[in-house]
Amino acid sequence: MFRQIKLFGVLMALIVFSLCASTEAATNWNTNVIQAKGEGLPAAWATTPAQARMSAKNAAIADARRNLLAIVKGVHIDATTTVENYMVQNDVIIQKVNGVVQGARIVAESSTGDGGYQVTLEMPIFGGKYSLAETVIERPTTIEPIPTPAPDYRPPVDYTPPSIPDYRPTHSAGNYTGLIIDCRGLGSLNPVMSPVIKNSSGQKIYGHKNLDYDRIIREGMASYANDMSMTTRAGSNPLVVRAIRLEDLNATPVVSMEDADMILYENDKTHFLENIAVVFFY
């Protein structure tokens, strides 16, 4: 019986994880939160309605925390490292991650028809201190400068951005407020906490070591969007560039050399990369 109950708990965690990895996961990455549900029944020792309700609620919170931890362990810090991979390094990381999960707040709760209780817990991926990012993203020893375009680069006279539904450029070229990388049709884009953009020769043109650490811990490095209403991070006049492929387990958009130079050239003017005004559109 114990093994059956344990197996059921594992299956429930996997179900919750798969739900959060679906369309809702994109919303979570855009709003930088992780949610998990838990259910509980009254304890056998409860003899009053108040005791039954409180014990069921406590059981639901414990269940939600277990489910939340299962989800958190599967979150990718970068293309190849999950939170679980990082946790095995030492006990301090385990304690920190567990502490963040324990601090998750209740955003919904209700009694169920069988006398049980259900809660939904929520915790921030980013947001500063006590966020998952602050726990697992290491502070770089130095900030590396963002690369510059090729010395002989000349911007196109008339640049036509990729066609994205509901995207209507309202400004002339230049003075870009952000960057949208169009990743549609290249496979399933995998969200990560510390994404990278590469050019076709393999050079990184955007990564967390190029940015202010405290700011990315507060705000994250990019948004993941499948609708233009979710691209506000890139501002009112974004530069839109088409990725040519995805690398690193489909977590890293790769752009052509010409487009990479255009991104870096325009960034020199308005510094949208340093302002982490980046959106991956899928």
PDB file of C-alpha atoms in Angstrom:
ATOM      1  CA  MET A   1       0.000   0.000   0.000  1.00  0.00           C
ATOM      2  CA  PHE A   2       2.814   2.410   0.907  1.00  0.00           C
ATOM      3  CA  ARG A   3       4.514   1.756  -2.414  1.00  0.00           C
ATOM      4  CA  GLN A   4       1.238   2.412  -4.239  1.00  0.00           C
ATOM      5  CA  ILE A   5       0.751   5.710  -2.420  1.00  0.00           C
ATOM      6  CA  LYS A   6       4.340   6.723  -3.131  1.00  0.00           C
ATOM      7  CA  LEU A   7       3.936   5.844  -6.798  1.00  0.00           C
ATOM      8  CA  PHE A   8       0.718   7.859  -6.933  1.00  0.00           C
ATOM      9  CA  GLY A   9       2.558  10.881  -5.499  1.00  0.00           C
ATOM     10  CA  VAL A  10       5.279  10.599  -8.120  1.00  0.00           C
ATOM     11  CA  LEU A  11       2.690  10.318 -10.893  1.00  0.00           C
ATOM     12  CA  MET A  12       0.857  13.384  -9.582  1.00  0.00           C
ATOM     13  CA  ALA A  13       4.095  15.371  -9.586  1.00  0.00           C
ATOM     14  CA  LEU A  14       4.781  14.326 -13.161  1.00  0.00           C
ATOM     15  CA  ILE A  15       1.254  15.309 -14.198  1.00  0.00           C
ATOM     16  CA  VAL A  16       1.630  18.743 -12.608  1.00  0.00           C
ATOM     17  CA  PHE A  17       5.029  19.175 -14.281  1.00  0.00           C
ATOM     18  CA  SER A  18       3.672  18.246 -17.692  1.00  0.00           C
ATOM     19  CA  LEU A  19       0.842  20.724 -17.283  1.00  0.00           C
ATOM     20  CA  CYS A  20       3.263  23.489 -16.408  1.00  0.00           C
ATOM     21  CA  ALA A  21       5.440  22.525 -19.375  1.00  0.00           C
ATOM     22  CA  SER A  22       2.524  23.034 -21.756  1.00  0.00           C
ATOM     23  CA  THR A  23       1.012  26.293 -22.956  1.00  0.00           C
ATOM     24  CA  GLU A  24       0.678  27.538 -19.379  1.00  0.00           C
ATOM     25  CA  ALA A  25       4.433  27.209 -18.918  1.00  0.00           C
ATOM     26  CA  ALA A  26       4.971  29.944 -21.508  1.00  0.00           C
ATOM     27  CA  THR A  27       2.715  32.215 -19.455  1.00  0.00           C
ATOM     28  CA  ASN A  28       4.666  31.357 -16.353  1.00  0.00           C
ATOM     29  CA  TRP A  29       7.943  32.193 -18.087  1.00  0.00           C
ATOM     30  CA  ASN A  30       6.446  35.454 -19.249  1.00  0.00           C
ATOM     31  CA  THR A  31       5.206  36.340 -15.757  1.00  0.00           C
ATOM     32  CA  ASN A  32       8.160  34.650 -14.018  1.00  0.00           C
ATOM     33  CA  VAL A  33       6.224  32.456 -11.601  1.00  0.00           C
ATOM     34  CA  ILE A  34       5.824  28.727 -10.945  1.00  0.00           C
ATOM     35  CA  GLN A  35       2.576  27.291  -9.581  1.00  0.00           C
ATOM     36  CA  ALA A  36       1.628  23.894  -8.176  1.00  0.00           C
ATOM     37  CA  LYS A  37      -1.544  22.453  -6.639  1.00  0.00           C
ATOM     38  CA  GLY A  38      -1.879  20.153  -3.646  1.00  0.00           C
ATOM     39  CA  GLU A  39      -4.730  18.265  -2.012  1.00  0.00           C
ATOM     40  CA  GLY A  40      -5.181  16.946   1.497  1.00  0.00           C
ATOM     41  CA  LEU A  41      -7.669  15.046   3.660  1.00  0.00           C
ATOM     42  CA  PRO A  42      -8.407  15.508   7.371  1.00  0.00           C
ATOM     43  CA  ALA A  43      -6.078  13.749   9.795  1.00  0.00           C
ATOM     44  CA  ALA A  44      -7.367  10.662  11.599  1.00  0.00           C
ATOM     45  CA  TRP A  45      -6.910  12.392  14.977  1.00  0.00           C
ATOM     46  CA  ALA A  46      -9.144  15.356  14.043  1.00  0.00           C
ATOM     47  CA  THR A  47     -12.254  15.322  16.230  1.00  0.00           C
ATOM     48  CA  THR A  48     -13.784  18.746  15.464  1.00  0.00           C
ATOM     49  CA  PRO A  49     -14.647  20.481  12.174  1.00  0.00           C
ATOM     50  CA  ALA A  50     -11.953  23.092  12.824  1.00  0.00           C
ATOM     51  CA  GLN A  51      -9.297  20.416  13.407  1.00  0.00           C
ATOM     52  CA  ALA A  52     -10.423  18.535  10.305  1.00  0.00           C
ATOM     53  CA  ARG A  53     -10.247  21.637   8.148  1.00  0.00           C
ATOM     54  CA  MET A  54      -6.844  22.746   9.462  1.00  0.00           C
ATOM     55  CA  SER A  55      -5.269  19.300   9.173  1.00  0.00           C
ATOM     56  CA  ALA A  56      -6.610  18.934   5.619  1.00  0.00           C
ATOM     57  CA  LYS A  57      -5.227  22.359   4.710  1.00  0.00           C
ATOM     58  CA  ASN A  58      -1.798  21.523   6.168  1.00  0.00           C
ATOM     59  CA  ALA A  59      -1.768  18.247   4.238  1.00  0.00           C
ATOM     60  CA  ALA A  60      -2.673  20.103   1.035  1.00  0.00           C
ATOM     61  CA  ILE A  61       0.137  22.629   1.583  1.00  0.00           C
ATOM     62  CA  ALA A  62       2.641  19.814   2.135  1.00  0.00           C
ATOM     63  CA  ASP A  63       1.414  18.079  -1.027  1.00  0.00           C
ATOM     64  CA  ALA A  64       1.654  21.302  -3.041  1.00  0.00           C
ATOM     65  CA  ARG A  65       5.205  21.889  -1.793  1.00  0.00           C
ATOM     66  CA  ARG A  66       6.230  18.398  -2.902  1.00  0.00           C
ATOM     67  CA  ASN A  67       4.700  19.013  -6.320  1.00  0.00           C
ATOM     68  CA  LEU A  68       6.291  22.450  -6.522  1.00  0.00           C
ATOM     69  CA  LEU A  69       9.725  21.046  -5.692  1.00  0.00           C
ATOM     70  CA  ALA A  70       9.312  18.423  -8.427  1.00  0.00           C
ATOM     71  CA  ILE A  71       8.578  21.198 -10.927  1.00  0.00           C
ATOM     72  CA  VAL A  72      11.429  23.398  -9.689  1.00  0.00           C
ATOM     73  CA  LYS A  73      13.958  20.571 -10.032  1.00  0.00           C
ATOM     74  CA  GLY A  74      13.081  20.275 -13.719  1.00  0.00           C
ATOM     75  CA  VAL A  75      13.546  23.981 -14.498  1.00  0.00           C
ATOM     76  CA  HIS A  76      16.547  24.627 -16.733  1.00  0.00           C
ATOM     77  CA  ILE A  77      19.074  27.156 -15.491  1.00  0.00           C
ATOM     78  CA  ASP A  78      20.768  27.022 -18.889  1.00  0.00           C
ATOM     79  CA  ALA A  79      20.560  24.687 -21.862  1.00  0.00           C
ATOM     80  CA  THR A  80      22.244  21.744 -20.138  1.00  0.00           C
ATOM     81  CA  THR A  81      21.802  22.317 -16.394  1.00  0.00           C
ATOM     82  CA  THR A  82      18.586  21.839 -14.469  1.00  0.00           C
ATOM     83  CA  VAL A  83      18.004  23.004 -10.916  1.00  0.00           C
ATOM     84  CA  GLU A  84      18.219  19.354  -9.844  1.00  0.00           C
ATOM     85  CA  ASN A  85      21.660  19.048 -11.486  1.00  0.00           C
ATOM     86  CA  TYR A  86      22.751  22.133  -9.574  1.00  0.00           C
ATOM     87  CA  MET A  87      21.328  20.898  -6.268  1.00  0.00           C
ATOM     88  CA  VAL A  88      23.540  17.803  -6.219  1.00  0.00           C
ATOM     89  CA  GLN A  89      26.638  20.000  -5.966  1.00  0.00           C
ATOM     90  CA  ASN A  90      26.317  20.669  -2.239  1.00  0.00           C
ATOM     91  CA  ASP A  91      23.925  20.723   0.695  1.00  0.00           C
ATOM     92  CA  VAL A  92      23.833  24.539   0.827  1.00  0.00           C
ATOM     93  CA  ILE A  93      22.146  24.704  -2.581  1.00  0.00           C
ATOM     94  CA  ILE A  94      19.648  22.032  -1.511  1.00  0.00           C
ATOM     95  CA  GLN A  95      18.787  24.047   1.599  1.00  0.00           C
ATOM     96  CA  LYS A  96      18.408  27.270  -0.406  1.00  0.00           C
ATOM     97  CA  VAL A  97      16.126  25.715  -3.015  1.00  0.00           C
ATOM     98  CA  ASN A  98      14.043  24.020  -0.330  1.00  0.00           C
ATOM     99  CA  GLY A  99      13.825  27.353   1.481  1.00  0.00           C
ATOM    100  CA  VAL A 100      12.477  29.118  -1.603  1.00  0.00           C
ATOM    101  CA  VAL A 101       9.872  26.362  -2.058  1.00  0.00           C
ATOM    102  CA  GLN A 102       8.880  26.568   1.614  1.00  0.00           C
ATOM    103  CA  GLY A 103       8.360  30.296   1.167  1.00  0.00           C
ATOM    104  CA  ALA A 104       5.903  29.880  -1.714  1.00  0.00           C
ATOM    105  CA  ARG A 105       2.656  31.764  -1.106  1.00  0.00           C
ATOM    106  CA  ILE A 106      -0.889  30.487  -1.310  1.00  0.00           C
ATOM    107  CA  VAL A 107      -2.714  32.103  -4.254  1.00  0.00           C
ATOM    108  CA  ALA A 108      -5.857  29.948  -4.187  1.00  0.00           C
ATOM    109  CA  GLU A 109      -7.479  27.602  -1.677  1.00  0.00           C
ATOM    110  CA  SER A 110     -10.809  25.855  -1.263  1.00  0.00           C
ATOM    111  CA  SER A 111     -12.543  22.992   0.486  1.00  0.00           C
ATOM    112  CA  THR A 112     -13.415  19.918  -1.553  1.00  0.00           C
ATOM    113  CA  GLY A 113     -16.672  17.996  -1.408  1.00  0.00           C
ATOM    114  CA  ASP A 114     -15.177  15.041   0.455  1.00  0.00           C
ATOM    115  CA  GLY A 115     -14.047  17.133   3.420  1.00  0.00           C
ATOM    116  CA  GLY A 116     -10.615  17.639   1.958  1.00  0.00           C
ATOM    117  CA  TYR A 117      -8.769  20.801   0.992  1.00  0.00           C
ATOM    118  CA  GLN A 118      -6.982  22.107  -2.085  1.00  0.00           C
ATOM    119  CA  VAL A 119      -4.355  24.850  -2.332  1.00  0.00           C
ATOM    120  CA  THR A 120      -2.342  26.436  -5.134  1.00  0.00           C
ATOM    121  CA  LEU A 121       1.135  27.671  -4.276  1.00  0.00           C
ATOM    122  CA  GLU A 122       3.126  30.187  -6.293  1.00  0.00           C
ATOM    123  CA  MET A 123       6.802  31.136  -6.191  1.00  0.00           C
ATOM    124  CA  PRO A 124       8.845  33.588  -8.287  1.00  0.00           C
ATOM    125  CA  ILE A 125      11.422  32.488 -10.833  1.00  0.00           C
ATOM    126  CA  PHE A 126      12.880  36.002 -10.765  1.00  0.00           C
ATOM    127  CA  GLY A 127      12.131  38.918  -8.484  1.00  0.00           C
ATOM    128  CA  GLY A 128      15.231  39.537  -6.410  1.00  0.00           C
ATOM    129  CA  LYS A 129      15.988  38.052  -3.018  1.00  0.00           C
ATOM    130  CA  TYR A 130      14.190  34.791  -2.164  1.00  0.00           C
ATOM    131  CA  SER A 131      13.544  34.052  -5.850  1.00  0.00           C
ATOM    132  CA  LEU A 132      14.698  30.881  -7.579  1.00  0.00           C
ATOM    133  CA  ALA A 133      17.102  32.896  -9.745  1.00  0.00           C
ATOM    134  CA  GLU A 134      18.882  34.369  -6.737  1.00  0.00           C
ATOM    135  CA  THR A 135      19.382  30.830  -5.470  1.00  0.00           C
ATOM    136  CA  VAL A 136      20.778  29.151  -8.584  1.00  0.00           C
ATOM    137  CA  ILE A 137      22.292  31.779 -10.908  1.00  0.00           C
ATOM    138  CA  GLU A 138      25.847  32.557  -9.885  1.00  0.00           C
ATOM    139  CA  ARG A 139      27.170  36.113  -9.833  1.00  0.00           C
ATOM    140  CA  PRO A 140      29.911  36.449 -12.478  1.00  0.00           C
ATOM    141  CA  THR A 141      33.287  37.684 -11.267  1.00  0.00           C
ATOM    142  CA  THR A 142      33.373  40.292 -14.034  1.00  0.00           C
ATOM    143  CA  ILE A 143      30.879  41.666 -16.546  1.00  0.00           C
ATOM    144  CA  GLU A 144      31.966  40.813 -20.075  1.00  0.00           C
ATOM    145  CA  PRO A 145      31.355  43.511 -22.693  1.00  0.00           C
ATOM    146  CA  ILE A 146      28.730  42.847 -25.340  1.00  0.00           C
ATOM    147  CA  PRO A 147      30.483  42.199 -28.671  1.00  0.00           C
ATOM    148  CA  THR A 148      30.657  44.886 -31.333  1.00  0.00           C
ATOM    149  CA  PRO A 149      29.624  44.476 -34.976  1.00  0.00           C
ATOM    150  CA  ALA A 150      32.176  43.696 -37.659  1.00  0.00           C
ATOM    151  CA  PRO A 151      34.286  46.797 -38.440  1.00  0.00           C
ATOM    152  CA  ASP A 152      33.094  46.849 -42.053  1.00  0.00           C
ATOM    153  CA  TYR A 153      29.406  46.383 -41.204  1.00  0.00           C
ATOM    154  CA  ARG A 154      26.967  48.755 -42.868  1.00  0.00           C
ATOM    155  CA  PRO A 155      23.280  48.712 -41.843  1.00  0.00           C
ATOM    156  CA  PRO A 156      20.750  47.842 -44.547  1.00  0.00           C
ATOM    157  CA  VAL A 157      19.153  50.797 -46.278  1.00  0.00           C
ATOM    158  CA  ASP A 158      15.698  49.214 -46.153  1.00  0.00           C
ATOM    159  CA  TYR A 159      15.251  46.413 -43.600  1.00  0.00           C
ATOM    160  CA  THR A 160      12.064  44.328 -43.797  1.00  0.00           C
ATOM    161  CA  PRO A 161      11.381  42.508 -40.503  1.00  0.00           C
ATOM    162  CA  PRO A 162       9.865  39.018 -40.381  1.00  0.00           C
ATOM    163  CA  SER A 163       6.087  38.923 -40.606  1.00  0.00           C
ATOM    164  CA  ILE A 164       4.555  38.227 -37.188  1.00  0.00           C
ATOM    165  CA  PRO A 165       0.767  38.153 -36.655  1.00  0.00           C
ATOM    166  CA  ASP A 166      -0.493  41.425 -35.156  1.00  0.00           C
ATOM    167  CA  TYR A 167       2.938  43.069 -35.415  1.00  0.00           C
ATOM    168  CA  ARG A 168       2.565  46.474 -37.021  1.00  0.00           C
ATOM    169  CA  PRO A 169       5.735  48.582 -36.981  1.00  0.00           C
ATOM    170  CA  THR A 170       4.792  52.077 -35.902  1.00  0.00           C
ATOM    171  CA  HIS A 171       8.238  53.670 -36.021  1.00  0.00           C
ATOM    172  CA  SER A 172      10.916  54.150 -38.632  1.00  0.00           C
ATOM    173  CA  ALA A 173      14.044  52.017 -38.552  1.00  0.00           C
ATOM    174  CA  GLY A 174      16.487  52.839 -35.788  1.00  0.00           C
ATOM    175  CA  ASN A 175      16.094  53.938 -32.180  1.00  0.00           C
ATOM    176  CA  TYR A 176      14.949  50.431 -31.284  1.00  0.00           C
ATOM    177  CA  THR A 177      13.530  49.869 -27.809  1.00  0.00           C
ATOM    178  CA  GLY A 178      14.140  46.113 -27.678  1.00  0.00           C
ATOM    179  CA  LEU A 179      14.740  42.914 -29.592  1.00  0.00           C
ATOM    180  CA  ILE A 180      12.336  40.162 -30.678  1.00  0.00           C
ATOM    181  CA  ILE A 181      13.907  36.943 -31.955  1.00  0.00           C
ATOM    182  CA  ASP A 182      11.408  35.100 -34.161  1.00  0.00           C
ATOM    183  CA  CYS A 183      11.919  31.371 -33.473  1.00  0.00           C
ATOM    184  CA  ARG A 184       8.767  30.027 -35.108  1.00  0.00           C
ATOM    185  CA  GLY A 185       8.969  26.893 -37.214  1.00  0.00           C
ATOM    186  CA  LEU A 186      12.366  25.821 -35.891  1.00  0.00           C
ATOM    187  CA  GLY A 187      11.195  23.220 -33.389  1.00  0.00           C
ATOM    188  CA  SER A 188      10.015  23.491 -29.801  1.00  0.00           C
ATOM    189  CA  LEU A 189      11.848  26.367 -28.125  1.00  0.00           C
ATOM    190  CA  ASN A 190      12.896  25.358 -24.596  1.00  0.00           C
ATOM    191  CA  PRO A 191      12.761  28.173 -22.017  1.00  0.00           C
ATOM    192  CA  VAL A 192      15.740  28.562 -19.676  1.00  0.00           C
ATOM    193  CA  MET A 193      16.568  30.971 -16.874  1.00  0.00           C
ATOM    194  CA  SER A 194      19.856  32.064 -18.420  1.00  0.00           C
ATOM    195  CA  PRO A 195      19.360  32.116 -22.204  1.00  0.00           C
ATOM    196  CA  VAL A 196      21.987  32.855 -24.828  1.00  0.00           C
ATOM    197  CA  ILE A 197      21.820  34.284 -28.345  1.00  0.00           C
ATOM    198  CA  LYS A 198      24.531  33.169 -30.781  1.00  0.00           C
ATOM    199  CA  ASN A 199      25.574  34.149 -34.265  1.00  0.00           C
ATOM    200  CA  SER A 200      26.026  31.474 -36.930  1.00  0.00           C
ATOM    201  CA  SER A 201      29.747  31.157 -36.192  1.00  0.00           C
ATOM    202  CA  GLY A 202      28.979  30.175 -32.601  1.00  0.00           C
ATOM    203  CA  GLN A 203      29.860  33.473 -30.907  1.00  0.00           C
ATOM    204  CA  LYS A 204      27.642  34.485 -28.008  1.00  0.00           C
ATOM    205  CA  ILE A 205      26.212  37.965 -28.512  1.00  0.00           C
ATOM    206  CA  TYR A 206      23.941  37.895 -25.435  1.00  0.00           C
ATOM    207  CA  GLY A 207      24.284  36.086 -22.121  1.00  0.00           C
ATOM    208  CA  HIS A 208      24.046  36.697 -18.378  1.00  0.00           C
ATOM    209  CA  LYS A 209      27.755  37.476 -18.073  1.00  0.00           C
ATOM    210  CA  ASN A 210      27.171  40.561 -20.265  1.00  0.00           C
ATOM    211  CA  LEU A 211      24.526  42.004 -17.952  1.00  0.00           C
ATOM    212  CA  ASP A 212      24.018  43.552 -14.548  1.00  0.00           C
ATOM    213  CA  TYR A 213      23.578  40.570 -12.228  1.00  0.00           C
ATOM    214  CA  ASP A 214      21.209  42.198  -9.750  1.00  0.00           C
ATOM    215  CA  ARG A 215      18.949  43.377 -12.526  1.00  0.00           C
ATOM    216  CA  ILE A 216      18.590  39.973 -14.170  1.00  0.00           C
ATOM    217  CA  ILE A 217      17.840  38.426 -10.782  1.00  0.00           C
ATOM    218  CA  ARG A 218      15.030  40.955 -10.372  1.00  0.00           C
ATOM    219  CA  GLU A 219      13.664  40.940 -13.926  1.00  0.00           C
ATOM    220  CA  GLY A 220      15.019  37.925 -15.798  1.00  0.00           C
ATOM    221  CA  MET A 221      16.842  38.036 -19.115  1.00  0.00           C
ATOM    222  CA  ALA A 222      14.043  37.517 -21.638  1.00  0.00           C
ATOM    223  CA  SER A 223      10.354  36.856 -22.109  1.00  0.00           C
ATOM    224  CA  TYR A 224       8.911  33.920 -24.039  1.00  0.00           C
ATOM    225  CA  ALA A 225       5.885  34.890 -26.102  1.00  0.00           C
ATOM    226  CA  ASN A 226       3.568  33.364 -28.685  1.00  0.00           C
ATOM    227  CA  ASP A 227       1.398  36.460 -29.017  1.00  0.00           C
ATOM    228  CA  MET A 228       2.323  40.101 -29.588  1.00  0.00           C
ATOM    229  CA  SER A 229       0.413  41.083 -26.448  1.00  0.00           C
ATOM    230  CA  MET A 230       3.146  39.283 -24.492  1.00  0.00           C
ATOM    231  CA  THR A 231       6.053  41.220 -26.040  1.00  0.00           C
ATOM    232  CA  THR A 232       5.812  44.449 -24.037  1.00  0.00           C
ATOM    233  CA  ARG A 233       9.269  43.781 -22.623  1.00  0.00           C
ATOM    234  CA  ALA A 234      10.709  44.767 -26.019  1.00  0.00           C
ATOM    235  CA  GLY A 235       9.012  48.160 -25.927  1.00  0.00           C
ATOM    236  CA  SER A 236       7.050  50.031 -28.565  1.00  0.00           C
ATOM    237  CA  ASN A 237       9.669  49.895 -31.344  1.00  0.00           C
ATOM    238  CA  PRO A 238      11.406  46.502 -31.248  1.00  0.00           C
ATOM    239  CA  LEU A 239      13.936  45.235 -33.747  1.00  0.00           C
ATOM    240  CA  VAL A 240      12.556  41.936 -35.065  1.00  0.00           C
ATOM    241  CA  VAL A 241      15.054  39.358 -36.345  1.00  0.00           C
ATOM    242  CA  ARG A 242      14.461  35.826 -37.589  1.00  0.00           C
ATOM    243  CA  ALA A 243      16.492  33.012 -35.997  1.00  0.00           C
ATOM    244  CA  ILE A 244      17.991  30.560 -38.500  1.00  0.00           C
ATOM    245  CA  ARG A 245      18.055  27.597 -36.102  1.00  0.00           C
ATOM    246  CA  LEU A 246      17.932  26.505 -32.459  1.00  0.00           C
ATOM    247  CA  GLU A 247      20.930  24.909 -30.731  1.00  0.00           C
ATOM    248  CA  ASP A 248      21.802  23.554 -27.283  1.00  0.00           C
ATOM    249  CA  LEU A 249      18.746  21.319 -26.873  1.00  0.00           C
ATOM    250  CA  ASN A 250      16.594  23.939 -28.615  1.00  0.00           C
ATOM    251  CA  ALA A 251      17.294  26.531 -25.923  1.00  0.00           C
ATOM    252  CA  THR A 252      19.601  28.841 -27.891  1.00  0.00           C
ATOM    253  CA  PRO A 253      18.401  30.907 -30.878  1.00  0.00           C
ATOM    254  CA  VAL A 254      21.040  31.352 -33.567  1.00  0.00           C
ATOM    255  CA  VAL A 255      20.930  34.327 -35.924  1.00  0.00           C
ATOM    256  CA  SER A 256      22.815  34.939 -39.162  1.00  0.00           C
ATOM    257  CA  MET A 257      26.085  36.873 -39.095  1.00  0.00           C
ATOM    258  CA  GLU A 258      24.415  39.785 -40.887  1.00  0.00           C
ATOM    259  CA  ASP A 259      21.532  39.915 -38.416  1.00  0.00           C
ATOM    260  CA  ALA A 260      23.904  39.545 -35.466  1.00  0.00           C
ATOM    261  CA  ASP A 261      25.875  42.551 -36.697  1.00  0.00           C
ATOM    262  CA  MET A 262      22.642  44.504 -37.137  1.00  0.00           C
ATOM    263  CA  ILE A 263      21.587  43.658 -33.554  1.00  0.00           C
ATOM    264  CA  LEU A 264      24.953  44.758 -32.177  1.00  0.00           C
ATOM    265  CA  TYR A 265      25.050  47.888 -34.348  1.00  0.00           C
ATOM    266  CA  GLU A 266      21.598  49.002 -33.221  1.00  0.00           C
ATOM    267  CA  ASN A 267      22.334  48.055 -29.618  1.00  0.00           C
ATOM    268  CA  ASP A 268      25.259  50.484 -29.616  1.00  0.00           C
ATOM    269  CA  LYS A 269      22.693  53.267 -30.093  1.00  0.00           C
ATOM    270  CA  THR A 270      20.017  52.402 -27.524  1.00  0.00           C
ATOM    271  CA  HIS A 271      21.496  49.561 -25.401  1.00  0.00           C
ATOM    272  CA  PHE A 272      18.402  47.386 -25.470  1.00  0.00           C
ATOM    273  CA  LEU A 273      20.486  44.290 -24.727  1.00  0.00           C
ATOM    274  CA  GLU A 274      21.918  45.823 -21.555  1.00  0.00           C
ATOM    275  CA  ASN A 275      18.353  46.825 -20.680  1.00  0.00           C
ATOM    276  CA  ILE A 276      17.316  43.130 -21.025  1.00  0.00           C
ATOM    277  CA  ALA A 277      14.546  44.152 -23.435  1.00  0.00           C
ATOM    278  CA  VAL A 278      14.639  40.779 -25.206  1.00  0.00           C
ATOM    279  CA  VAL A 279      11.745  38.535 -26.263  1.00  0.00           C
ATOM    280  CA  PHE A 280      11.858  35.083 -27.834  1.00  0.00           C
ATOM    281  CA  PHE A 281       8.810  34.619 -30.063  1.00  0.00           C
ATOM    282  CA  TYR A 282       7.815  31.038 -30.793  1.00  0.00           C
TER     283      TYR A 282
END
